[in-house]
CSV table of C-alpha atoms and ligand atoms in Angstrom, one decimal:
chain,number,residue,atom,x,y,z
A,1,UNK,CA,-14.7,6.3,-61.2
A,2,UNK,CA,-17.9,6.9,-61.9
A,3,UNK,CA,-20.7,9.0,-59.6
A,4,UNK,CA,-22.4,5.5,-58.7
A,5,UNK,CA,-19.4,4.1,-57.9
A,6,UNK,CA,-17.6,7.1,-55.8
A,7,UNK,CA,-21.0,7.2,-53.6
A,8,UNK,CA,-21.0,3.6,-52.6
A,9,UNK,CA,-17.0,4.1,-52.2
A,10,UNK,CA,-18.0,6.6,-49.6
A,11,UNK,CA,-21.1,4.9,-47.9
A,12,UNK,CA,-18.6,1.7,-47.8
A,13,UNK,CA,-15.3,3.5,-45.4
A,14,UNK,CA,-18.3,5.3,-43.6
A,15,UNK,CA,-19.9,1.8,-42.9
A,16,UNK,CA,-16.4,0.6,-41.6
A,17,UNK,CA,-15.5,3.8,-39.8
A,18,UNK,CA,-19.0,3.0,-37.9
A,19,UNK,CA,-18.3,-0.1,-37.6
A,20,UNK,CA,-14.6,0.7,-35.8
A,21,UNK,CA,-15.9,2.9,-33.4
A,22,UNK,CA,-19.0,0.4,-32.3
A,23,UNK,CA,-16.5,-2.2,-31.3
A,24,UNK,CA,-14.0,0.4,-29.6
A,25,UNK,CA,-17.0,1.7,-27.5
A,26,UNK,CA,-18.2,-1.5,-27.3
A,27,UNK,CA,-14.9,-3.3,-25.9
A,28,UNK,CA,-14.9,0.2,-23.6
A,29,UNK,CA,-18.0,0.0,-22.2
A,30,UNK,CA,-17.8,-3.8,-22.6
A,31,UNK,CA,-19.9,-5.4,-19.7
A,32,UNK,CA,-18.2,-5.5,-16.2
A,33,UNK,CA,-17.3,-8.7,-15.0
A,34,UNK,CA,-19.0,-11.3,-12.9
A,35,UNK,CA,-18.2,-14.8,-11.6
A,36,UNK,CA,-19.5,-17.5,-13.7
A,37,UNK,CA,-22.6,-19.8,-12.5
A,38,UNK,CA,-20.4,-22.4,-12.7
A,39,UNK,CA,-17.7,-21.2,-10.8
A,40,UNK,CA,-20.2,-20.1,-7.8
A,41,UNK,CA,-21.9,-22.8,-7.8
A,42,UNK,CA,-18.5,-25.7,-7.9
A,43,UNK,CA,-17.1,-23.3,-5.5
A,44,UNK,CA,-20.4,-23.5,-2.8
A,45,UNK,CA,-20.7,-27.4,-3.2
A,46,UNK,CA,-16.9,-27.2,-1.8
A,47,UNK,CA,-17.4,-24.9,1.0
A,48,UNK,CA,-20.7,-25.1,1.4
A,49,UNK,CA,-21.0,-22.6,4.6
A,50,UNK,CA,-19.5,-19.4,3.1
A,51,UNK,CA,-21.4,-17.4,0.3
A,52,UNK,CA,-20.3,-17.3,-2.9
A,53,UNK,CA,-23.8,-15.5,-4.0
A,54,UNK,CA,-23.8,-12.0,-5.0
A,55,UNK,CA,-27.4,-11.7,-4.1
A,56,UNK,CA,-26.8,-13.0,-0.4
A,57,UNK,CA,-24.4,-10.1,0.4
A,58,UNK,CA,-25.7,-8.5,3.7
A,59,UNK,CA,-26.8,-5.3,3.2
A,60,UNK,CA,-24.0,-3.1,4.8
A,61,UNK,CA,-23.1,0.4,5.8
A,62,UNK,CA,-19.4,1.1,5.0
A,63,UNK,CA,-17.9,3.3,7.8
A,64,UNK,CA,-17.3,7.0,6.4
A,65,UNK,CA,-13.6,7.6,5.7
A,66,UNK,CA,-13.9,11.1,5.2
A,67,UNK,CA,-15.6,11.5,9.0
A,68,UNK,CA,-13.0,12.4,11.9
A,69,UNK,CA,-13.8,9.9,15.0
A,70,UNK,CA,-15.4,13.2,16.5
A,71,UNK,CA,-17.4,13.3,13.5
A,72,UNK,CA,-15.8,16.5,11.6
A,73,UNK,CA,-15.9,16.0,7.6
A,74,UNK,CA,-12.8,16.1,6.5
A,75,UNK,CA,-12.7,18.6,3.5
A,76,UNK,CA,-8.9,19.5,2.9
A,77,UNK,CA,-5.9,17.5,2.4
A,78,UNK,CA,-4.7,18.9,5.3
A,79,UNK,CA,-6.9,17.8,7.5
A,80,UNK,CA,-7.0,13.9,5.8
A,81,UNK,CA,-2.7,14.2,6.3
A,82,UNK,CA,-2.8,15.1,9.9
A,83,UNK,CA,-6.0,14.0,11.9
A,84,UNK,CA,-7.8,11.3,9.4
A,85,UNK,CA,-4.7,9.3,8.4
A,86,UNK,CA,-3.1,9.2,11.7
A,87,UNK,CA,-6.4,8.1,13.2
A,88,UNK,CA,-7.1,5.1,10.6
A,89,UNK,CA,-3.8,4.2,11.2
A,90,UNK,CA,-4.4,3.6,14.5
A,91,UNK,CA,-7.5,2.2,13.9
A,92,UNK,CA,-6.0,-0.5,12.1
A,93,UNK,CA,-3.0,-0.7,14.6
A,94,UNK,CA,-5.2,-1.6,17.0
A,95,UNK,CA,-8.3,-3.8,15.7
A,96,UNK,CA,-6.6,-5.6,12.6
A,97,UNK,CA,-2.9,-5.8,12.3
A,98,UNK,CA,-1.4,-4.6,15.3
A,99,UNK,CA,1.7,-2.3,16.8
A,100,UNK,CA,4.9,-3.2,15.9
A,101,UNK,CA,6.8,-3.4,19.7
A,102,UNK,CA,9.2,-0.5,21.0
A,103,UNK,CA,11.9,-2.8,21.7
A,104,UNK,CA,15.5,-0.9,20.3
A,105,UNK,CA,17.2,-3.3,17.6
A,106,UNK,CA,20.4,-2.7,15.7
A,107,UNK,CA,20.6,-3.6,12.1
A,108,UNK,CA,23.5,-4.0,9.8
A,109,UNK,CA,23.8,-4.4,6.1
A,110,UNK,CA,26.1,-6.8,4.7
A,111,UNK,CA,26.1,-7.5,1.0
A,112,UNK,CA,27.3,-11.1,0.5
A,113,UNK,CA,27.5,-12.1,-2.9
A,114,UNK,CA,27.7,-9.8,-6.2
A,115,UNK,CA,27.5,-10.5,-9.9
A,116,UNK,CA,27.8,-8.0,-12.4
A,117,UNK,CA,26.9,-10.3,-15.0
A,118,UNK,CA,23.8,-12.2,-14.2
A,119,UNK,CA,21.6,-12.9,-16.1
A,120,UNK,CA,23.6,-13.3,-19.5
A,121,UNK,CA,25.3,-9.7,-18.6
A,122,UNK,CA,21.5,-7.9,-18.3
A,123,UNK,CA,21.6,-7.5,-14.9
A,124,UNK,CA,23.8,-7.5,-11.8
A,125,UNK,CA,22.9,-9.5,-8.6
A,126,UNK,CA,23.3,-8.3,-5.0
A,127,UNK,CA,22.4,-10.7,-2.0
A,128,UNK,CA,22.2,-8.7,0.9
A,129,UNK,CA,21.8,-10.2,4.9
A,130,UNK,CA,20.0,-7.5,6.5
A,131,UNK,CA,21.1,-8.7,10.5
A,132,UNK,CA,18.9,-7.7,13.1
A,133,UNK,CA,20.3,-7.8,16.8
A,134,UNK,CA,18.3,-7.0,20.2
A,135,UNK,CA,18.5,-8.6,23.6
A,136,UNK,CA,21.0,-10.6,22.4
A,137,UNK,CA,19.8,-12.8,20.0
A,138,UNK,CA,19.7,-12.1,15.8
A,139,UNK,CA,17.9,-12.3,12.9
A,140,UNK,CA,18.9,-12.4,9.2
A,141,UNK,CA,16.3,-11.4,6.5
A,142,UNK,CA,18.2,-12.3,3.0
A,143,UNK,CA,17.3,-10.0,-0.1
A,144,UNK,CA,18.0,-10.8,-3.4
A,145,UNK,CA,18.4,-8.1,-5.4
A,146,UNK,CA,18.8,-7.6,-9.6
A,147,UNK,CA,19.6,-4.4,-11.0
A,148,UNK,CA,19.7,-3.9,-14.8
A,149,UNK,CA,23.0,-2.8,-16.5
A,150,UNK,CA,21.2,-1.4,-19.0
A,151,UNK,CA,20.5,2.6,-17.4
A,152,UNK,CA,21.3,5.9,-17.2
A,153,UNK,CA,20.4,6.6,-14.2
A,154,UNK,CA,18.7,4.4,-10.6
A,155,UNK,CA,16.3,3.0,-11.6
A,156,UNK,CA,12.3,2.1,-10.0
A,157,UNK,CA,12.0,-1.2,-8.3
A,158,UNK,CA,9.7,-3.6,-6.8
A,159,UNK,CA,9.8,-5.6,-3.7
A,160,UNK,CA,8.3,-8.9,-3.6
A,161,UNK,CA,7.3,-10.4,-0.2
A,162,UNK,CA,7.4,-13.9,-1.0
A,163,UNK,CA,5.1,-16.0,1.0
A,164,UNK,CA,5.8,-19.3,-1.6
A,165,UNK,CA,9.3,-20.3,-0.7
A,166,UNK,CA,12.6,-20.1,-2.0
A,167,UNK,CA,12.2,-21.4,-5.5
A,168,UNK,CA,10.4,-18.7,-6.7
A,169,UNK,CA,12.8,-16.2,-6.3
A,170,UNK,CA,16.1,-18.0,-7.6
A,171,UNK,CA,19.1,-16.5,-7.1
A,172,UNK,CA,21.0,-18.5,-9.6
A,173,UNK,CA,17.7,-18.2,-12.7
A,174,UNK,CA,18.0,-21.9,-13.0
A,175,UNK,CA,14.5,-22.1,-11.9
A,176,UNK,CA,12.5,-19.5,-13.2
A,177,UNK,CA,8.8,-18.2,-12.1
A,178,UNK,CA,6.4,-15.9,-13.2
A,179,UNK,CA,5.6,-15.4,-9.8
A,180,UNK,CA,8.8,-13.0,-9.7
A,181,UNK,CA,9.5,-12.7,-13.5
A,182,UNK,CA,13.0,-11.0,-13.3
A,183,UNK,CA,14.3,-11.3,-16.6
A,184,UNK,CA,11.1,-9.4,-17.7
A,185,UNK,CA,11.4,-6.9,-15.4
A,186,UNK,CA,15.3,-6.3,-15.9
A,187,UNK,CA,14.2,-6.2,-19.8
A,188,UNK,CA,11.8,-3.4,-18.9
A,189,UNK,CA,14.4,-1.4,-17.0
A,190,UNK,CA,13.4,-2.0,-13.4
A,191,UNK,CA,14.5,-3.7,-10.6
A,192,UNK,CA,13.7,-7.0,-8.7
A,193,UNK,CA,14.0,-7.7,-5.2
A,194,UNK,CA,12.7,-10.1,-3.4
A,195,UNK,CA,13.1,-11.4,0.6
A,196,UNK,CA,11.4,-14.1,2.2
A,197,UNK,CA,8.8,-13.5,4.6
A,198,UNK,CA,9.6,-16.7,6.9
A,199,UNK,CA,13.2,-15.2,7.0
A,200,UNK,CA,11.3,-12.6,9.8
A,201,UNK,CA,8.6,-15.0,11.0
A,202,UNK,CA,7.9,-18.7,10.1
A,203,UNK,CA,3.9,-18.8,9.0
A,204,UNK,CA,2.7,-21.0,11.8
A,205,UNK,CA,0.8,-20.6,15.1
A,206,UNK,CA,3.6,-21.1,17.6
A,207,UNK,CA,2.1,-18.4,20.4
A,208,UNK,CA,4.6,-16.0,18.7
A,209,UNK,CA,7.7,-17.4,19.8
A,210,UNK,CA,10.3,-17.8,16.8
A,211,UNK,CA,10.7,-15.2,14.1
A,212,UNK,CA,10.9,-11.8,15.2
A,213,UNK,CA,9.0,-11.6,18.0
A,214,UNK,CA,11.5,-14.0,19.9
A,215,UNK,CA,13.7,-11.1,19.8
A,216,UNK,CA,11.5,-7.9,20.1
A,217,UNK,CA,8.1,-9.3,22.0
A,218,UNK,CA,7.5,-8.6,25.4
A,219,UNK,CA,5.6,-10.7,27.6
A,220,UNK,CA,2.8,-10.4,28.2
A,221,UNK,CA,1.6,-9.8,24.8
A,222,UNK,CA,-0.6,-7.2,24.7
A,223,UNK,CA,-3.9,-7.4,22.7
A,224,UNK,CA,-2.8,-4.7,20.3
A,225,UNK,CA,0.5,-7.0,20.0
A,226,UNK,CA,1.3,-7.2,15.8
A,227,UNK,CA,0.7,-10.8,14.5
A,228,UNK,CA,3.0,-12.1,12.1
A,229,UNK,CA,1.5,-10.4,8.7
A,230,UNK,CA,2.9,-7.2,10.6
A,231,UNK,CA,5.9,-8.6,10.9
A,232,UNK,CA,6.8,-9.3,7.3
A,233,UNK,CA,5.6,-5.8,6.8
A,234,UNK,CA,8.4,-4.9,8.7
A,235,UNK,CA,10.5,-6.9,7.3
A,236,UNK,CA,9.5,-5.5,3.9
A,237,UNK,CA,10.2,-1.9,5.4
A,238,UNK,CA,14.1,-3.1,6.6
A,239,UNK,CA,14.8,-4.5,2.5
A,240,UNK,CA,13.3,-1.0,2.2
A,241,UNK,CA,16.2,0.7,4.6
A,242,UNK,CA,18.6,-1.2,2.5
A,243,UNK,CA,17.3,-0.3,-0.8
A,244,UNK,CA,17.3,3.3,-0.2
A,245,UNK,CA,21.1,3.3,0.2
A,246,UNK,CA,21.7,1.5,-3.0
A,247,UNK,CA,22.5,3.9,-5.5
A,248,UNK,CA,21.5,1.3,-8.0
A,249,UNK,CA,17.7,2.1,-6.9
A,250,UNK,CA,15.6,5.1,-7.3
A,251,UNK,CA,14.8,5.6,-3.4
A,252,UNK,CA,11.5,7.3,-4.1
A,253,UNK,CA,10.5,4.9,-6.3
A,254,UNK,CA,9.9,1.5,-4.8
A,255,UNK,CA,6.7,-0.6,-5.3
A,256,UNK,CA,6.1,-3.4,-2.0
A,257,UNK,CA,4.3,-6.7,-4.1
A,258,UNK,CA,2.5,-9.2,-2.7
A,259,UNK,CA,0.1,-12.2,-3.5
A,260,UNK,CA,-2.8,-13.2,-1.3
A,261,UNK,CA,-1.7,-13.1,2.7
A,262,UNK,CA,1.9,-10.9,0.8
A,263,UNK,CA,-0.9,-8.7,-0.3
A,264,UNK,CA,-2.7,-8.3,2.7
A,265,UNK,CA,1.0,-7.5,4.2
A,266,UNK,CA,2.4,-5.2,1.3
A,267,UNK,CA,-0.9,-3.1,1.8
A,268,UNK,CA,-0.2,-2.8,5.3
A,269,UNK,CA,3.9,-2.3,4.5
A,270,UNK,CA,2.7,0.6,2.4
A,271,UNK,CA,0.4,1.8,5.1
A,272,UNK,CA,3.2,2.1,8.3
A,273,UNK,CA,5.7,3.1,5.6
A,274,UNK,CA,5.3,6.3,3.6
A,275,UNK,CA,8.4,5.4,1.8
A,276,UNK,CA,6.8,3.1,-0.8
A,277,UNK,CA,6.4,4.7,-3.5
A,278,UNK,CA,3.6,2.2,-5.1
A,279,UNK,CA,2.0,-0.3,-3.5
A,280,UNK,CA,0.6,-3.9,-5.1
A,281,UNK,CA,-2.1,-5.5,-3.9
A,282,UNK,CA,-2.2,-9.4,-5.8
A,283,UNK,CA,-5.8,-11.0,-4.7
A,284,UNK,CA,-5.3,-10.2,-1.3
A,285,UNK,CA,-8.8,-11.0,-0.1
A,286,UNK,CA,-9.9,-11.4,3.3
A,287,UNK,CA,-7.7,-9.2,5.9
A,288,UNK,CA,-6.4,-7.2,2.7
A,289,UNK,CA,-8.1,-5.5,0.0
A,290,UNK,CA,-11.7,-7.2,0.4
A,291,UNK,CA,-14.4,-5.4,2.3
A,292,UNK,CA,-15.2,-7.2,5.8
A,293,UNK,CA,-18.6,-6.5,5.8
A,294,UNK,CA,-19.7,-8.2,2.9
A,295,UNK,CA,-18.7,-11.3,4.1
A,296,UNK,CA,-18.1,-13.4,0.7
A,297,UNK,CA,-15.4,-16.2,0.4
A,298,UNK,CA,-13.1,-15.8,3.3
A,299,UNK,CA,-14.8,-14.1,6.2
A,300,UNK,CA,-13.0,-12.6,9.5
A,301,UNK,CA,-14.0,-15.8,11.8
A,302,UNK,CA,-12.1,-18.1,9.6
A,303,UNK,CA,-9.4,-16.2,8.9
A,304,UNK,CA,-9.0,-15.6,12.8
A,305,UNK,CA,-9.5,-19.7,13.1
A,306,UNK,CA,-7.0,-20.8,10.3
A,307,UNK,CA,-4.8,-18.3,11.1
A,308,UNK,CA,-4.7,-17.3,14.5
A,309,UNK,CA,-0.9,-15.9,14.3
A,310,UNK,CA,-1.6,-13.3,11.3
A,311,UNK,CA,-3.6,-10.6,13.2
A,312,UNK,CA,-3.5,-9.1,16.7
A,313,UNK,CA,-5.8,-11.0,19.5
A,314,UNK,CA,-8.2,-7.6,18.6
A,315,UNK,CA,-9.1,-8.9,15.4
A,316,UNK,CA,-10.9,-11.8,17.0
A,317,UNK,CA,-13.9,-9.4,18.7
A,318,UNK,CA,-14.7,-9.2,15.0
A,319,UNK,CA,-15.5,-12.8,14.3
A,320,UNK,CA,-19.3,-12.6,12.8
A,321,UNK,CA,-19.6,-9.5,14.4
A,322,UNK,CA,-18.0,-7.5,11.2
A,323,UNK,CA,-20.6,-4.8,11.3
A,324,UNK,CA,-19.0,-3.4,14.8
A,325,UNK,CA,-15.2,-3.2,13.2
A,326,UNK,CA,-14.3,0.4,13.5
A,327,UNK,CA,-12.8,0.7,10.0
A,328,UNK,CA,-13.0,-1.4,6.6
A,329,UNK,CA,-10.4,-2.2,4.0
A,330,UNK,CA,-11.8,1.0,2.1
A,331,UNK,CA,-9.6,2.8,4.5
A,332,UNK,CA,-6.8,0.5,4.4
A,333,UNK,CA,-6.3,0.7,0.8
A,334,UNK,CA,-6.9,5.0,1.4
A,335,UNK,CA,-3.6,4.5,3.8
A,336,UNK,CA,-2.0,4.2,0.2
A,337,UNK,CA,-3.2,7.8,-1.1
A,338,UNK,CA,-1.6,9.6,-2.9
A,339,UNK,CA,0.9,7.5,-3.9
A,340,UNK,CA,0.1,4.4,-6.7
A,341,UNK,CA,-1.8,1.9,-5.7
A,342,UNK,CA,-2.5,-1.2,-7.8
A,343,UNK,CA,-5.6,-3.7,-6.9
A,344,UNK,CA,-6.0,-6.8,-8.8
A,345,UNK,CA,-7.9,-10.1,-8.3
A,346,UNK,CA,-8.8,-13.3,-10.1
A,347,UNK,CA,-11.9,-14.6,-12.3
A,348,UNK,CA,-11.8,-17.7,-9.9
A,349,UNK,CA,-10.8,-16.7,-6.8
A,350,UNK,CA,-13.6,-16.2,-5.2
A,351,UNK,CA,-12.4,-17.0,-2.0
A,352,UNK,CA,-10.8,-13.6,-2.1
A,353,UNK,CA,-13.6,-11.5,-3.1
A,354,UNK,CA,-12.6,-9.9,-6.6
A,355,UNK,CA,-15.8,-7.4,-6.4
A,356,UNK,CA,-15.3,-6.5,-3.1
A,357,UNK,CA,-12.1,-5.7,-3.3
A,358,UNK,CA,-12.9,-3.5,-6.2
A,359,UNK,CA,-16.0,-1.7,-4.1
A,360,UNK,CA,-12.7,-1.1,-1.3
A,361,UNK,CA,-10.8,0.4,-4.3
A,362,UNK,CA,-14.6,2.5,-5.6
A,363,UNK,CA,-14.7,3.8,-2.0
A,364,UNK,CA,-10.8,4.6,-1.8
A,365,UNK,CA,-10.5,7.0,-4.2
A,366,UNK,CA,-12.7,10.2,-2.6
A,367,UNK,CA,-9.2,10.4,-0.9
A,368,UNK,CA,-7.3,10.0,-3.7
A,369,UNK,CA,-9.7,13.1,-5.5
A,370,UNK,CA,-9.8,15.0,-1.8
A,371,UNK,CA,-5.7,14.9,-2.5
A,372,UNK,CA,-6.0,16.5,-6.0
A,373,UNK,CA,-5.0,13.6,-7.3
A,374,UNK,CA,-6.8,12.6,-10.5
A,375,UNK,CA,-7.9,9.2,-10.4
A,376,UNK,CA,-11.6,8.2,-11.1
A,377,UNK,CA,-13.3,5.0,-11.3
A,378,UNK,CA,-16.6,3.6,-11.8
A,379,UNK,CA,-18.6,1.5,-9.4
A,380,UNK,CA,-19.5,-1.0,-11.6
A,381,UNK,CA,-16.2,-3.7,-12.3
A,382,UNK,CA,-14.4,-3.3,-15.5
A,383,UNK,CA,-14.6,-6.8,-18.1
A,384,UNK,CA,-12.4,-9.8,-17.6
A,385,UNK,CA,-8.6,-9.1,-18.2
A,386,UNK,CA,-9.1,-5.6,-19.1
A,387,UNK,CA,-6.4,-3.0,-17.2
A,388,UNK,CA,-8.1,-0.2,-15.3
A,389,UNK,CA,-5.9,2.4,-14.4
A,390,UNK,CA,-7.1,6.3,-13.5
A,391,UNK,CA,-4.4,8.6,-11.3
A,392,UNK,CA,-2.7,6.6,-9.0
A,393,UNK,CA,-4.9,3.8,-8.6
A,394,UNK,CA,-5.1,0.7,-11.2
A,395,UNK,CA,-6.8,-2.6,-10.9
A,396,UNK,CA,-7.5,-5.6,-13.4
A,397,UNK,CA,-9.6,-8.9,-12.5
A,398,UNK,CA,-7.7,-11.4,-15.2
A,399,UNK,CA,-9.2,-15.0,-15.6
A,400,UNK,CA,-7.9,-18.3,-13.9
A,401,UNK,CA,-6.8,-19.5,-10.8
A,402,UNK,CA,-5.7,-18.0,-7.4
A,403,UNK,CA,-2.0,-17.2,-8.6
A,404,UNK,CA,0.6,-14.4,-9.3
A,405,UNK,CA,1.4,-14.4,-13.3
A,406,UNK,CA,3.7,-12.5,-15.9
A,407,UNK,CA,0.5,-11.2,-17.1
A,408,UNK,CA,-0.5,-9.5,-14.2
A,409,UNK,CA,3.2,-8.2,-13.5
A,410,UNK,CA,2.8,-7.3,-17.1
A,411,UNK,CA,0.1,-5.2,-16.1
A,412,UNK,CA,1.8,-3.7,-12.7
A,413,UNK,CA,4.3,-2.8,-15.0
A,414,UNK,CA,2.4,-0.7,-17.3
A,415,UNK,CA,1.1,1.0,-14.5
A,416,UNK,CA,4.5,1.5,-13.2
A,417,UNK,CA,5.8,3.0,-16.5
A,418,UNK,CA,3.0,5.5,-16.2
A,419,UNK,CA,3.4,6.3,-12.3
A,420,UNK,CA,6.7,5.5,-11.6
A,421,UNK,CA,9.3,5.8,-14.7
B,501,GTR,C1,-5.6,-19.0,2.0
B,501,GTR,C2,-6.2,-17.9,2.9
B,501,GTR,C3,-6.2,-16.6,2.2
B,501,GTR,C4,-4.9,-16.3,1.5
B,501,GTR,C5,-4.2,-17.6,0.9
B,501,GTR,C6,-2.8,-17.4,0.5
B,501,GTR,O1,-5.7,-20.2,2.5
B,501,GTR,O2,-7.5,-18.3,3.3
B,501,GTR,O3,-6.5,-15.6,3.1
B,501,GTR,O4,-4.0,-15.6,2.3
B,501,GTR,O5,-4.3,-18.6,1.8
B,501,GTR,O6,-2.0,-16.8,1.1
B,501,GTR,O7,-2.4,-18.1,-0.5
């Protein structure tokens, strides 16, 4: 070769090296996502009397979730473990999602059908009636369980709270859904359960008589009384008392899933129960990983008016009067540190709030840092269908419709290899 030609040689791969890494920092730094005019403004002409305008968000003050109620800064994990957990617990105990009653129950496992060979020999199949018994009167919550065949040793698992009926979570795979993609899962080595959250209390407003609360309610219900998204947190906790004895699952390492009011609920599962390992939050909006204040889509008046059974009577003093709630769901998403928490919305879905439910994921993680736990992220909202994840905490915002997809549990997986396996 001669001179001429070896220089341009080498001024050509330098060109392309340059190019390369433009594009790599380019697709990093790639501009964060935000809803489309056209989205906002359909979305508006539809509902014309919610916001769907970033630039109408009230301006807000979040409440400080590092501040003790006595207002000591809480500057060790220590004190965020004994006195600032406890205390947003309550917080939310008492203003959002209520108390679960003291009423003594028995419960009994029973599993009630096994196959060793579902799922062309992949996986084996265990349908469990978890029997709950007080006062008399009994409750069965059914889990469906698949297990891979393929392992060495118990393997991670998630938990779906299905809030979409029956067919989605198929015991038999002749009708298959990506809203619980089994054989994916099972492929990938982890387990799928799934119960239905109308097994522990139908989703209607029936002044709390059917469901669970027919069996451990006392009457009068107090204002602090849980609503029924507490419920089928509890119900997601009593899959989780069976799972934990099935030496097919890795106890310690059990993810609670959940899409839009199941989100809202496996946030608050993985709040009262420690025991979840991961926690998944699918576009959970209004009541789960959205902030109040903002007030954008769904707001705490219409959720309290549409829904009048999912919260506790409390929640109600906060309709348009979101400013005065003690907490915000900054601190309900915190009630997940430091074990994995996964955030994740929809371009369209502005109903639920995709940016602030980021901001509530932004604001989470000083307690994920306070509890040495490396996660970081940045304020502004990563680009459309891109995975964040940093530490324990992940989110993604992927394009479409208000829905639950193999390509976000595609995503919750890959966070799960990283946090869980
Ligand atoms: C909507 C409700 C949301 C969300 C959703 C769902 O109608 O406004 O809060 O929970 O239902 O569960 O699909």
């Amino acid at each position: 070769m001669s001179t001429d030609k070896k220089q341009l040689f080498f001024l050509a791969t330098v060109f392309l090296l340059l190019l390369q890494v433009s594009s790599e920092l380019q697709a990093q730094t790639g501009e964060g996502w935000k809803a489309s005019k056209e989205t906002v403004e359909r979305l508006s002409k539809d509902r014309s009397e919610f916001n769907y305008y970033e630039e109408k968000v009230p301006a807000y003050t979040l409440p400080d979730i590092l501040t003790t109620i006595d207002m000591k800064k809480v500057t060790t994990p220590q004190a965020w473990t004994k006195i600032r957990r406890g205390e947003i617990l309550e917080l939310f105990r008492k203003n959002v999602f209520g108390r679960v009653p003291e009423t003594p129950y028995q419960k009994t496992f029973k599993v009630v059908n096994t196959d060793k060979n579902a799922i062309n020999g992949a996986a084996t199949l265990k349908q469990v009636d978890i029997t709950i018994t007080a006062e008399g009167k009994e409750l069965v919550i059914h889990l469906t369980l698949f297990t891979p065949n393929n392992r060495q040793k118990p393997v991670p698992a998630f938990l779906l709270i299905d809030n979409r009926g029956p067919a989605n979570t198929d015991p038999t795979r002749s009708v298959k859904s990506e809203f619980w993609p089994v054989e994916e899962a099972i492929a990938r080595g982890y387990g799928m359960a799934a119960f239905s959250n109308s097994d522990v209390d139908p989703d209607n407003f029936d002044d709390f008589k059917n469901g669970i609360h027919n069996l451990l309610d006392k009457s009068p219900r107090p204002d602090d009384a849980w609503g029924t998204l507490a419920a089928w947190a509890w119900g997601a906790s009593r899959c989780l008392d069976y799972m934990v004895t099935d030496k097919d699952i890795a106890a310690d390492k059990v993810a609670v899933v959940g899409h839009s009011r199941g989100g809202k609920t496996a946030l608050w599962a993985g709040a009262e129960d420690t025991r979840f390992a991961m926690v998944i939050s699918n576009e959970s909006g209004c009541g789960g990983a959205a902030l109040a204040r903002r007030r954008f889509g769904e707001t705490v008046s219409r959720i309290n008016t549409s829904f009048p059974h999912w919260f506790c009577s409390n929640y109600k003093k906060y309709n348009n009067n979101e400013d005065a709630l003690p907490v915000d769901m900054h601190m309900l998403l915190a009630l997940s540190a430091p074990r994995a928490l996964y955030v994740d919305c929809a371009s369209e879905d502005l109903w639920g709030d995709p940016r602030g439910s980021y901001l509530a994921l932004y604001n989470a993680v000083p307690v994920y840092k306070l509890l040495k736990i490396n996660s970081d992220i940045p304020e502004s909202m990563p680009p459309l269908n891109k995975q964040v994840i940093s530490g324990k905490v992940a989110f993604h915002i992927r394009d479409g419709a208000h829905n639950m997809l193999l390509k976000d549990w595609n995503w919750f997986m890959d966070f799960a290899d990283v946090v869980l396996k």
